[in-house]
PDB file of C-alpha atoms in Angstrom:
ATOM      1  CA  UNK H   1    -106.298 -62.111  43.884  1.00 97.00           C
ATOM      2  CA  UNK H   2    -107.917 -62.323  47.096  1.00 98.00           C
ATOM      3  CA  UNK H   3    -105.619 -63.062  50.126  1.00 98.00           C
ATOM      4  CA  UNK H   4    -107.512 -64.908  52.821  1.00 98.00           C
ATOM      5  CA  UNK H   5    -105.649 -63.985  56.345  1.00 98.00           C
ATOM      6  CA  UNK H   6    -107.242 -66.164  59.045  1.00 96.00           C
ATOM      7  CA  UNK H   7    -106.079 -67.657  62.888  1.00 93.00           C
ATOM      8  CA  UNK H   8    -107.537 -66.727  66.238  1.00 86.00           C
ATOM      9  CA  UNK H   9    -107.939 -64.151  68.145  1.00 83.00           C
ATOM     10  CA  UNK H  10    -105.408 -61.978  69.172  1.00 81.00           C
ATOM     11  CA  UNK H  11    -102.406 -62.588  66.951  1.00 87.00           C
ATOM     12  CA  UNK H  12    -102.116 -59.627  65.023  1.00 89.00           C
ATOM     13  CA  UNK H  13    -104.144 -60.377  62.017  1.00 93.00           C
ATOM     14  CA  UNK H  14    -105.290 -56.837  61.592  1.00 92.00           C
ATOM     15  CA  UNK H  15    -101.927 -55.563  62.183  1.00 93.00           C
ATOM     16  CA  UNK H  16    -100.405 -57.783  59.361  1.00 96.00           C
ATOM     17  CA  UNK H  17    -103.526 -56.963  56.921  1.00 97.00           C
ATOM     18  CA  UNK H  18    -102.774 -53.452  57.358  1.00 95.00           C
ATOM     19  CA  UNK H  19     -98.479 -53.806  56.997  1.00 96.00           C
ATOM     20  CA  UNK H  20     -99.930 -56.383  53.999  1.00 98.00           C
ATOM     21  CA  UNK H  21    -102.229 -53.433  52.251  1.00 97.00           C
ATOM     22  CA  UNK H  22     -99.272 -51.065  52.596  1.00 96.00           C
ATOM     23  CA  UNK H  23     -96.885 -53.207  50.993  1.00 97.00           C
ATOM     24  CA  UNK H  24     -98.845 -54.779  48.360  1.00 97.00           C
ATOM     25  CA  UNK H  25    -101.657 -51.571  47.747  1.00 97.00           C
ATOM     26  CA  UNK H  26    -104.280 -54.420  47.940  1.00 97.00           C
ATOM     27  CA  UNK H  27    -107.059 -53.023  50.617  1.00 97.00           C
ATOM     28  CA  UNK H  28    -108.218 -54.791  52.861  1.00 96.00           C
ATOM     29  CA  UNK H  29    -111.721 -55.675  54.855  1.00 96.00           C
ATOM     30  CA  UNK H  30    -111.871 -56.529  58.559  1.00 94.00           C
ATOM     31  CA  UNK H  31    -113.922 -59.633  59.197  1.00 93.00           C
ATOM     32  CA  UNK H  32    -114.929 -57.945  62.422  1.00 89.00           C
ATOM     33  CA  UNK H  33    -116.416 -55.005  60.872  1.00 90.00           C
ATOM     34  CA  UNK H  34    -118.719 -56.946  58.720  1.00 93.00           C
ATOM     35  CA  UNK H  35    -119.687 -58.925  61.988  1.00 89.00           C
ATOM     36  CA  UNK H  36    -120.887 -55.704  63.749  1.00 87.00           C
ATOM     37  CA  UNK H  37    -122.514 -54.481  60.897  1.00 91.00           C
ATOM     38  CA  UNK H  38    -124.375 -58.036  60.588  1.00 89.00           C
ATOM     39  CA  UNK H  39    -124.912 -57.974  64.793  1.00 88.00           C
ATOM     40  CA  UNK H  40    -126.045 -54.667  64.983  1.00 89.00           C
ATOM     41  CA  UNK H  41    -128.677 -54.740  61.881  1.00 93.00           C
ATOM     42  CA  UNK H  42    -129.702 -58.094  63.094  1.00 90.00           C
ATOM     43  CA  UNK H  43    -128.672 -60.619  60.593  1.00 89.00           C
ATOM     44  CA  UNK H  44    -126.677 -61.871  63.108  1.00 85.00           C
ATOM     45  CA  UNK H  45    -127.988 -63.378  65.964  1.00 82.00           C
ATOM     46  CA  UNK H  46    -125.285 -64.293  68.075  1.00 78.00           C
ATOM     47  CA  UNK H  47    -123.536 -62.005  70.756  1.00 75.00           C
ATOM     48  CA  UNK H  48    -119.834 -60.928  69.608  1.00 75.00           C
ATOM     49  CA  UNK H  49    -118.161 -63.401  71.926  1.00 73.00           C
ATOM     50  CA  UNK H  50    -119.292 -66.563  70.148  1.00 76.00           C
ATOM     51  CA  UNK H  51    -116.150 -66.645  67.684  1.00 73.00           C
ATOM     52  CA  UNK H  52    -117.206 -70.339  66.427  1.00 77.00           C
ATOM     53  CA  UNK H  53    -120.861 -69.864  65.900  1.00 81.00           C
ATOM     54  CA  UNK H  54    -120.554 -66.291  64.055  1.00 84.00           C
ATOM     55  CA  UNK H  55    -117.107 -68.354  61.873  1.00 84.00           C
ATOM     56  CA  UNK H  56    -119.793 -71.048  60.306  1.00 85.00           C
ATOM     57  CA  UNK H  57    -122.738 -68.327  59.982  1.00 89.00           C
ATOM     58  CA  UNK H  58    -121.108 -65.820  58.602  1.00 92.00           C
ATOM     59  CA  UNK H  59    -119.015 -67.673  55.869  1.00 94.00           C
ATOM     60  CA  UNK H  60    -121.839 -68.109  53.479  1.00 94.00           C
ATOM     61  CA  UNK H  61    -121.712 -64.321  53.307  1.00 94.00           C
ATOM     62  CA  UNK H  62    -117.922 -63.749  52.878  1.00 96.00           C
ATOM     63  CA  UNK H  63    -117.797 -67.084  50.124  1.00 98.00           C
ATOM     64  CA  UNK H  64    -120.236 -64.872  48.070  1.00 98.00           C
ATOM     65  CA  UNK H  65    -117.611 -61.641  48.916  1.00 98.00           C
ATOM     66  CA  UNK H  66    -114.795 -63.143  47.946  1.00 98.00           C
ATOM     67  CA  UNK H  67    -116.688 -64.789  44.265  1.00 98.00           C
ATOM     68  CA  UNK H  68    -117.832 -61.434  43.540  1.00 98.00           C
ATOM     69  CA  UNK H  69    -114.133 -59.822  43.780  1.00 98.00           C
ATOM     70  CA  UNK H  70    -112.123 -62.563  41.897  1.00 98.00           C
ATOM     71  CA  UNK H  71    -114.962 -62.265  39.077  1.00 98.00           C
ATOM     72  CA  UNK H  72    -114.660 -58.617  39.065  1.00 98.00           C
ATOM     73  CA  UNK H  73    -110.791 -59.022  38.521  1.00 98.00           C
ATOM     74  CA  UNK H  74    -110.203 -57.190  41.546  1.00 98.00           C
ATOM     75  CA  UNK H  75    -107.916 -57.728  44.966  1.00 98.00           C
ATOM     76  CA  UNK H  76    -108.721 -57.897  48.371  1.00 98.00           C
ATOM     77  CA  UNK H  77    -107.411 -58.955  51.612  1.00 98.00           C
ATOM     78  CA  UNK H  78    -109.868 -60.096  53.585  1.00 98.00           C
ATOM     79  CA  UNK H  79    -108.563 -60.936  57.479  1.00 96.00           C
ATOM     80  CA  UNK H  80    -109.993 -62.474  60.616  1.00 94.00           C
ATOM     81  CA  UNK H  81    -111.089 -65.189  62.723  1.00 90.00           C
ATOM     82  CA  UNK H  82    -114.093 -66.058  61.201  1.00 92.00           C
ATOM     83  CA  UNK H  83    -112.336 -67.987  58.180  1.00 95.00           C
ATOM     84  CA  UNK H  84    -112.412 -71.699  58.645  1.00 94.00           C
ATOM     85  CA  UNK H  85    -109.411 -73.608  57.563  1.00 94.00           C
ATOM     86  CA  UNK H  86    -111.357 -75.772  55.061  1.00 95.00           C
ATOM     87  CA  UNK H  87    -112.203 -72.862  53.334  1.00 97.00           C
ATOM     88  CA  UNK H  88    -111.417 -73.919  49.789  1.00 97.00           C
ATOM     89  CA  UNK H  89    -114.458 -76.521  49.685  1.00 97.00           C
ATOM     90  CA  UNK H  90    -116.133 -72.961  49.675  1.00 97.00           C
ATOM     91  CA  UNK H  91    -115.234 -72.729  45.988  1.00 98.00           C
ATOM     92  CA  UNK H  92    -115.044 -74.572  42.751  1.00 98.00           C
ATOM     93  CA  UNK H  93    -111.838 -75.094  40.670  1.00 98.00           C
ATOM     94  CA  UNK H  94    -112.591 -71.936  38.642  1.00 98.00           C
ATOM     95  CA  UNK H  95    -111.661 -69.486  41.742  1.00 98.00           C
ATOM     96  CA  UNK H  96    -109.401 -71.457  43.471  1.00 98.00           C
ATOM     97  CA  UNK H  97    -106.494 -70.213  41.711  1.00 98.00           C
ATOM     98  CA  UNK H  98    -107.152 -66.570  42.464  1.00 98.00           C
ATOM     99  CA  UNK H  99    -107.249 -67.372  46.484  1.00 98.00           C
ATOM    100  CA  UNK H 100    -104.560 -67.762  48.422  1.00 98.00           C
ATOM    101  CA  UNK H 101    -104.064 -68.078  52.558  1.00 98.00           C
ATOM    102  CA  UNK H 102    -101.898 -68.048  55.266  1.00 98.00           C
ATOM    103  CA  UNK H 103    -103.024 -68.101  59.151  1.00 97.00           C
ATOM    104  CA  UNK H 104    -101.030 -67.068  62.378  1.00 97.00           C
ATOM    105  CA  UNK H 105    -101.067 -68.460  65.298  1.00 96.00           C
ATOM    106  CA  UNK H 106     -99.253 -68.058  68.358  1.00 94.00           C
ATOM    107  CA  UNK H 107     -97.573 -71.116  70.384  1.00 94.00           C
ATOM    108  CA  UNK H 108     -98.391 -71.438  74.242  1.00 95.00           C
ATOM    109  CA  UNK H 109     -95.338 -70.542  75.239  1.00 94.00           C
ATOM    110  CA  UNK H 110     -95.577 -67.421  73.629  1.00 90.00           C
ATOM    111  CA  UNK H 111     -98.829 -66.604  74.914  1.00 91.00           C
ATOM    112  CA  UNK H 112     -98.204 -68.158  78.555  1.00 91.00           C
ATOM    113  CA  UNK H 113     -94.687 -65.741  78.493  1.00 90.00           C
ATOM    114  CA  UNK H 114     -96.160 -62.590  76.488  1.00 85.00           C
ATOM    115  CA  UNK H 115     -99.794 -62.618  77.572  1.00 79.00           C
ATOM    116  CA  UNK H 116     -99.751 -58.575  79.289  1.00 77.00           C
ATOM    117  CA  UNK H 117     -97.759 -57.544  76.115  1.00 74.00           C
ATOM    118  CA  UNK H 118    -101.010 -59.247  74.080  1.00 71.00           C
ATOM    119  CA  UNK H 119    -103.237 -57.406  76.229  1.00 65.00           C
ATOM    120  CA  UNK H 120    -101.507 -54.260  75.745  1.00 67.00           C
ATOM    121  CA  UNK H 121    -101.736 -54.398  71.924  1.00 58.00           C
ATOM    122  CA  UNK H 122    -104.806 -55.383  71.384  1.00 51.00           C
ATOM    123  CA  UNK H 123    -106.442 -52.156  70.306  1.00 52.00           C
ATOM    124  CA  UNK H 124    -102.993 -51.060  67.959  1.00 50.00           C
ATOM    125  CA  UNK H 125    -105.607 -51.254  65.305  1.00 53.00           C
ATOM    126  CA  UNK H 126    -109.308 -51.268  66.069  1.00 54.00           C
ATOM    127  CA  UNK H 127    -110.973 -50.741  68.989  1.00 53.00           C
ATOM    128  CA  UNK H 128    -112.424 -53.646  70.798  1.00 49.00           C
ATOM    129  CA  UNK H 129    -115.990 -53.393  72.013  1.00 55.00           C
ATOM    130  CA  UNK H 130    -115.744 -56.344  74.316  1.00 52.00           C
ATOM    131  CA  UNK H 131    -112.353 -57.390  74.898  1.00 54.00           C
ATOM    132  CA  UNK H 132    -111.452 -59.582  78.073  1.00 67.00           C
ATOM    133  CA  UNK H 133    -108.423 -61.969  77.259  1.00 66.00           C
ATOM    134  CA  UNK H 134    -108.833 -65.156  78.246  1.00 81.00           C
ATOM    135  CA  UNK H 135    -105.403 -67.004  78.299  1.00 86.00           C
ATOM    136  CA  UNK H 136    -107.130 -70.489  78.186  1.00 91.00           C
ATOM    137  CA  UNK H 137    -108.946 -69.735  75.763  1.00 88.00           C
ATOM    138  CA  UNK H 138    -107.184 -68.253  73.376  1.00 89.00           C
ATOM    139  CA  UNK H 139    -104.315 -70.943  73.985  1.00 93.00           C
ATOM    140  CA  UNK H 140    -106.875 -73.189  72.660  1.00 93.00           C
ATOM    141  CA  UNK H 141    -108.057 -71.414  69.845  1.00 91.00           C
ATOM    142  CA  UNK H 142    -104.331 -70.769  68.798  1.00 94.00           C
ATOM    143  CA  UNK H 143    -103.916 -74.648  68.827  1.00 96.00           C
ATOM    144  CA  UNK H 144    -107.071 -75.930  66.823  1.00 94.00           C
ATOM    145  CA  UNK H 145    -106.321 -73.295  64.418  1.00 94.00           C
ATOM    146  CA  UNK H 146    -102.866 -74.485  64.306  1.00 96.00           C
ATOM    147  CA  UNK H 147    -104.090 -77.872  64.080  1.00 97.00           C
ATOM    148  CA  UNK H 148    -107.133 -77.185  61.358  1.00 96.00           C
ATOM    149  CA  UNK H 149    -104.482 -75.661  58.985  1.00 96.00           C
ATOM    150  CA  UNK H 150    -102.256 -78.818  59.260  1.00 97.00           C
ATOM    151  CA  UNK H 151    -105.307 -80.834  58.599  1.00 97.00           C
ATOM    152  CA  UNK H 152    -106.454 -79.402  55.819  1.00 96.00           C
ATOM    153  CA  UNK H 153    -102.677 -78.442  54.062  1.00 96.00           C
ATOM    154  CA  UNK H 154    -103.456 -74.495  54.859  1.00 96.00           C
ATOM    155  CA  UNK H 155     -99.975 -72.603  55.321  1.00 97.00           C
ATOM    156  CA  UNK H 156     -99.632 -71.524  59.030  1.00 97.00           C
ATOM    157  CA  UNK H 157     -97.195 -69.062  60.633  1.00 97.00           C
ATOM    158  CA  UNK H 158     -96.996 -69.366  64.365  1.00 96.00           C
ATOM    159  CA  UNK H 159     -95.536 -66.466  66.474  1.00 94.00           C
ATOM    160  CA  UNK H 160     -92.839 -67.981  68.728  1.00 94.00           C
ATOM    161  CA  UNK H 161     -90.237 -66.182  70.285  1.00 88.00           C
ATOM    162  CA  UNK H 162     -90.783 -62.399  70.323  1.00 88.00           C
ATOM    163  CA  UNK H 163     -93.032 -60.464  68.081  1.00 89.00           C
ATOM    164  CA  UNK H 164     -91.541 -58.615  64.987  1.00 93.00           C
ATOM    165  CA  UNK H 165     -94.268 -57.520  62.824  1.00 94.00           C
ATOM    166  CA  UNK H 166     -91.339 -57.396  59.848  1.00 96.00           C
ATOM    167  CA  UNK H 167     -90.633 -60.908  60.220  1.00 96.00           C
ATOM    168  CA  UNK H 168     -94.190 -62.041  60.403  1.00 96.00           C
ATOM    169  CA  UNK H 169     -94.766 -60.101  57.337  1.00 97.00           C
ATOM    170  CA  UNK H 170     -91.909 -61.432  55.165  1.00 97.00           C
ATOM    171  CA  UNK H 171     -92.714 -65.111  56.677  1.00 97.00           C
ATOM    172  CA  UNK H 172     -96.515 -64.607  55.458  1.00 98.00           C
ATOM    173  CA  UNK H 173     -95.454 -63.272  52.119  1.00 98.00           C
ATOM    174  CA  UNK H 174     -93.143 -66.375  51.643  1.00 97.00           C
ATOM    175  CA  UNK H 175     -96.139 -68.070  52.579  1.00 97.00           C
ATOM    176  CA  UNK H 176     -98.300 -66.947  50.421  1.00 97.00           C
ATOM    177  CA  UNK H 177     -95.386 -67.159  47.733  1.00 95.00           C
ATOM    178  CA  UNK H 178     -95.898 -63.376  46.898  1.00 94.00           C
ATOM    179  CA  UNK H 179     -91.944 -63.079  47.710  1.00 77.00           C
TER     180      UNK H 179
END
């Protein structure tokens, strides 16, 4: 099974992969690790701040991942920004079944009221290379994500209220109907 863990920038994605690989002993791959390897060999061309560009280039890539791991039987979580929520016209029927997704998002309110605390976090995980937060923007990107997954029938948890990395996990698990 590979768990596809997607939504913008800032919400805790690696966080929850991480709580997600503990719980479930499935590893898991950081999207943004595979970006700097692609950057800094130079299969990439575009600078790590251009989240929508690097999304649609580097998909390709990461449909051909995830193939190779549900044909090998195997399971992966595979988390970041860089998943677009119409992933599943990625694949035919045959791996469909062995996918499953679930992005986060945070509301504005949350990010307009919690937006040091965001700041704060953001290296709980991995360390940023370039890391300014722009509120605007990733207001923006939490909303067409948001909006994307509605579109295309992709389960979304949005962070409202406070942020309780237990309840995010148990809501993304019910999600993903793993419990």
């Amino acid at each position: 099974m590979v768990i596809l863990l997607g939504g913008s920038s800032h919400v805790g994605k690696t966080l929850a992969a991480q709580k997600l690989m503990e719980r479930l002993s499935i590893p898991y791959i950081s999207q943004d690790h595979i970006k700097m390897g692609m950057i800094r060999t130079g299969m990439l061309k575009h600078s790590v701040t251009e989240d929508y560009a690097l999304r649609y280039e580097m998909w390709p890539f990461m449909t051909e991942l995830i193939k190779t791991v549900v044909e090998n039987g195997q399971n992966l979580i595979l988390e970041g920004c860089y998943i677009p929520a119409e992933w599943q016209k990625s694949f035919t029927q045959e791996y469909l079944p062995h996918i499953k997704s679930v992005f986060l998002t945070m509301s504005e309110d949350y990010l307009r009221t919690h937006a040091d605390d965001i700041t704060r976090y953001a290296n709980v995980i991995e360390q940023r290379i370039c890391d300014e937060v722009d509120l605007e923007r990733l207001i923006n990107c939490s909303k067409g994500f948001y909006e994307d997954c509605v579109f295309c029938g992709i389960p979304v948890y949005e962070i409202d209220g406070t942020y309780d990395i237990d309840a995010i996990i148990k809501g993304v698990l019910a999600l993903l109907e793993l419990e």
